[in-house]
GROMACS .gro file of C-alpha atoms in nm:
model
  201
    1UNK     CA    1  13.486   9.498   6.794
    2UNK     CA    2  13.188   9.606   7.006
    3UNK     CA    3  13.259   9.779   7.334
    4UNK     CA    4  13.154   9.598   7.650
    5UNK     CA    5  12.957   9.785   7.917
    6UNK     CA    6  12.864   9.670   8.266
    7UNK     CA    7  12.527   9.769   8.410
    8UNK     CA    8  12.499   9.732   8.786
    9UNK     CA    9  12.147   9.658   8.902
   10UNK     CA   10  11.884   9.466   8.707
   11UNK     CA   11  11.568   9.643   8.814
   12UNK     CA   12  11.348   9.808   8.554
   13UNK     CA   13  11.598  10.093   8.506
   14UNK     CA   14  11.899   9.866   8.472
   15UNK     CA   15  11.721   9.634   8.231
   16UNK     CA   16  11.597   9.922   8.017
   17UNK     CA   17  11.943  10.078   8.014
   18UNK     CA   18  12.087   9.744   7.906
   19UNK     CA   19  11.841   9.714   7.617
   20UNK     CA   20  11.902  10.073   7.512
   21UNK     CA   21  12.279  10.022   7.509
   22UNK     CA   22  12.248   9.720   7.280
   23UNK     CA   23  12.067   9.942   7.030
   24UNK     CA   24  12.379  10.160   7.029
   25UNK     CA   25  12.597   9.860   6.948
   26UNK     CA   26  12.728   9.774   7.295
   27UNK     CA   27  12.773   9.431   7.446
   28UNK     CA   28  12.620   9.449   7.795
   29UNK     CA   29  12.701   9.261   8.114
   30UNK     CA   30  12.407   9.300   8.353
   31UNK     CA   31  12.472   9.233   8.723
   32UNK     CA   32  12.233   9.202   9.017
   33UNK     CA   33  12.267   9.057   9.365
   34UNK     CA   34  11.916   8.912   9.344
   35UNK     CA   35  11.867   8.566   9.198
   36UNK     CA   36  11.641   8.696   8.918
   37UNK     CA   37  11.598   9.004   8.699
   38UNK     CA   38  11.356   9.275   8.816
   39UNK     CA   39  11.292   9.071   9.128
   40UNK     CA   40  11.282   9.329   9.405
   41UNK     CA   41  11.136   9.684   9.401
   42UNK     CA   42  11.049   9.659   9.031
   43UNK     CA   43  10.821   9.363   9.101
   44UNK     CA   44  10.681   9.489   9.431
   45UNK     CA   45  10.522   9.828   9.376
   46UNK     CA   46  10.190   9.967   9.256
   47UNK     CA   47  10.295  10.030   8.896
   48UNK     CA   48  10.113  10.363   8.885
   49UNK     CA   49  10.214  10.596   8.602
   50UNK     CA   50  10.160  10.940   8.753
   51UNK     CA   51  10.010  11.241   8.577
   52UNK     CA   52  10.105  11.501   8.839
   53UNK     CA   53   9.796  11.510   9.061
   54UNK     CA   54   9.982  11.468   9.389
   55UNK     CA   55  10.216  11.764   9.333
   56UNK     CA   56   9.969  12.049   9.384
   57UNK     CA   57  10.204  12.238   9.620
   58UNK     CA   58  10.453  12.292   9.339
   59UNK     CA   59  10.318  12.617   9.195
   60UNK     CA   60  10.587  12.616   8.926
   61UNK     CA   61  10.427  12.301   8.777
   62UNK     CA   62  10.779  12.178   8.691
   63UNK     CA   63  10.730  11.844   8.863
   64UNK     CA   64  10.382  11.792   8.723
   65UNK     CA   65  10.498  11.874   8.371
   66UNK     CA   66  10.784  11.626   8.402
   67UNK     CA   67  10.544  11.356   8.522
   68UNK     CA   68  10.307  11.414   8.230
   69UNK     CA   69  10.589  11.424   7.974
   70UNK     CA   70  10.732  11.097   8.101
   71UNK     CA   71  10.391  10.930   8.132
   72UNK     CA   72  10.318  11.021   7.768
   73UNK     CA   73  10.645  10.859   7.655
   74UNK     CA   74  10.654  10.559   7.891
   75UNK     CA   75  10.467  10.303   7.679
   76UNK     CA   76  10.633  10.400   7.348
   77UNK     CA   77  10.974  10.386   7.515
   78UNK     CA   78  10.915  10.037   7.657
   79UNK     CA   79  10.780   9.915   7.323
   80UNK     CA   80  11.087  10.051   7.145
   81UNK     CA   81  11.317   9.867   7.385
   82UNK     CA   82  11.138   9.531   7.372
   83UNK     CA   83  11.090   9.545   6.995
   84UNK     CA   84  10.716   9.564   6.936
   85UNK     CA   85  10.374   9.692   7.028
   86UNK     CA   86  10.223   9.575   7.355
   87UNK     CA   87   9.860   9.516   7.449
   88UNK     CA   88   9.842   9.748   7.750
   89UNK     CA   89   9.468   9.772   7.812
   90UNK     CA   90   9.407   9.429   7.975
   91UNK     CA   91   9.698   9.494   8.212
   92UNK     CA   92   9.576   9.829   8.347
   93UNK     CA   93   9.401   9.899   8.676
   94UNK     CA   94   9.082  10.095   8.713
   95UNK     CA   95   9.137  10.470   8.693
   96UNK     CA   96   9.228  10.635   9.020
   97UNK     CA   97   9.032  10.899   9.204
   98UNK     CA   98   9.226  11.196   9.337
   99UNK     CA   99   9.106  11.260   9.691
  100UNK     CA  100   9.141  11.586   9.881
  101UNK     CA  101   9.176  11.563  10.258
  102UNK     CA  102   8.980  11.798  10.482
  103UNK     CA  103   9.307  11.909  10.643
  104UNK     CA  104   9.484  11.974  10.313
  105UNK     CA  105   9.711  12.277  10.317
  106UNK     CA  106   9.546  12.386   9.990
  107UNK     CA  107   9.185  12.489   9.950
  108UNK     CA  108   8.946  12.305   9.721
  109UNK     CA  109   8.968  12.595   9.474
  110UNK     CA  110   9.347  12.574   9.476
  111UNK     CA  111   9.331  12.201   9.400
  112UNK     CA  112   9.094  12.268   9.113
  113UNK     CA  113   9.333  12.532   8.977
  114UNK     CA  114   9.601  12.264   8.984
  115UNK     CA  115   9.378  12.017   8.799
  116UNK     CA  116   9.302  12.274   8.529
  117UNK     CA  117   9.674  12.351   8.493
  118UNK     CA  118   9.746  11.978   8.455
  119UNK     CA  119   9.491  11.957   8.176
  120UNK     CA  120   9.649  12.251   7.991
  121UNK     CA  121   9.996  12.091   8.016
  122UNK     CA  122   9.860  11.756   7.902
  123UNK     CA  123   9.690  11.912   7.599
  124UNK     CA  124  10.014  12.091   7.508
  125UNK     CA  125  10.230  11.779   7.537
  126UNK     CA  126   9.985  11.541   7.369
  127UNK     CA  127   9.938  11.777   7.074
  128UNK     CA  128  10.308  11.848   7.023
  129UNK     CA  129  10.470  11.510   7.087
  130UNK     CA  130  10.406  11.160   6.956
  131UNK     CA  131  10.308  10.920   7.229
  132UNK     CA  132  10.025  10.786   7.437
  133UNK     CA  133   9.933  10.717   7.796
  134UNK     CA  134   9.967  10.339   7.832
  135UNK     CA  135   9.806  10.285   7.494
  136UNK     CA  136   9.534  10.542   7.555
  137UNK     CA  137   9.492  10.896   7.424
  138UNK     CA  138   9.230  11.046   7.653
  139UNK     CA  139   9.101  11.392   7.574
  140UNK     CA  140   9.078  11.484   7.942
  141UNK     CA  141   9.295  11.357   8.227
  142UNK     CA  142   9.036  11.432   8.495
  143UNK     CA  143   8.661  11.439   8.505
  144UNK     CA  144   8.465  11.676   8.728
  145UNK     CA  145   8.138  11.506   8.638
  146UNK     CA  146   8.257  11.202   8.828
  147UNK     CA  147   8.351  11.405   9.135
  148UNK     CA  148   8.183  11.352   9.470
  149UNK     CA  149   8.193  11.495   9.819
  150UNK     CA  150   8.226  11.280  10.130
  151UNK     CA  151   8.008  11.318  10.436
  152UNK     CA  152   8.142  11.255  10.784
  153UNK     CA  153   8.483  11.157  10.651
  154UNK     CA  154   8.839  11.285  10.664
  155UNK     CA  155   8.813  11.318  10.287
  156UNK     CA  156   8.656  11.638  10.158
  157UNK     CA  157   8.626  11.575   9.787
  158UNK     CA  158   8.751  11.359   9.502
  159UNK     CA  159   8.765  11.374   9.124
  160UNK     CA  160   8.810  11.089   8.882
  161UNK     CA  161   9.142  11.097   8.699
  162UNK     CA  162   9.285  10.906   8.405
  163UNK     CA  163   9.578  10.792   8.619
  164UNK     CA  164   9.614  10.418   8.618
  165UNK     CA  165   9.860  10.146   8.712
  166UNK     CA  166  10.009   9.875   8.496
  167UNK     CA  167  10.037   9.515   8.618
  168UNK     CA  168  10.400   9.497   8.730
  169UNK     CA  169  10.424   9.120   8.690
  170UNK     CA  170  10.318   9.143   8.326
  171UNK     CA  171  10.555   9.434   8.257
  172UNK     CA  172  10.839   9.245   8.424
  173UNK     CA  173  10.774   8.937   8.210
  174UNK     CA  174  10.788   9.143   7.889
  175UNK     CA  175  11.113   9.318   7.978
  176UNK     CA  176  11.283   9.005   8.114
  177UNK     CA  177  11.189   8.813   7.800
  178UNK     CA  178  11.349   9.090   7.590
  179UNK     CA  179  11.667   9.073   7.800
  180UNK     CA  180  11.687   8.695   7.781
  181UNK     CA  181  11.629   8.699   7.406
  182UNK     CA  182  11.895   8.959   7.337
  183UNK     CA  183  12.226   8.802   7.238
  184UNK     CA  184  12.408   9.123   7.325
  185UNK     CA  185  12.317   9.099   7.695
  186UNK     CA  186  12.473   8.858   7.942
  187UNK     CA  187  12.298   8.852   8.280
  188UNK     CA  188  12.477   8.768   8.604
  189UNK     CA  189  12.222   8.727   8.884
  190UNK     CA  190  12.325   8.637   9.235
  191UNK     CA  191  12.632   8.858   9.191
  192UNK     CA  192  12.700   9.142   9.433
  193UNK     CA  193  12.948   9.398   9.300
  194UNK     CA  194  13.167   9.530   9.583
  195UNK     CA  195  13.389   9.759   9.381
  196UNK     CA  196  13.484   9.855   9.026
  197UNK     CA  197  13.843   9.893   8.904
  198UNK     CA  198  13.978  10.056   8.593
  199UNK     CA  199  14.151   9.790   8.382
  200UNK     CA  200  14.525   9.807   8.333
  201UNK     CA  201  14.610  10.000   8.019
   0.00000   0.00000   0.00000
């Protein structure tokens, strides 16, 4: 008999956990106080999949490396959970520029050192691990040729990055459809869990 597991919270993390647990043979009971799955923060954010550009103060590069590793695995992980390849490209935003403020605590040269370090980490991860960045496999994650300098602005400089955002409504629809089509998951929306008790043995 399959074990039954309760997952509290049906945002993107709770839904993905639920789908992952079914692959391990569990029956899942998914609870959320909202009236629909992935209906709050998961459906109301920018959907940007970061590549570490905004962590230039972390000289250890630990945070940036983690962001790149996870970004490289995000799309394959979602596809594995929902059971098939997804057409990411039409659901992606334009690529973001990384802007450097005139009052930044790091110099322009220090930012560029960070960008170069990001590229080295990306090349290492993308060459050693299977994956992709939202269906793409760019050679470079930032482009100095597309850089520009502002005049009379609080912004000093910007470079074009490969960072992009995925349409959260589309992603929600894919994941929710996978939950609703999975016989091993029972969803209980509109349920607020106040406490959890260990069953009598």
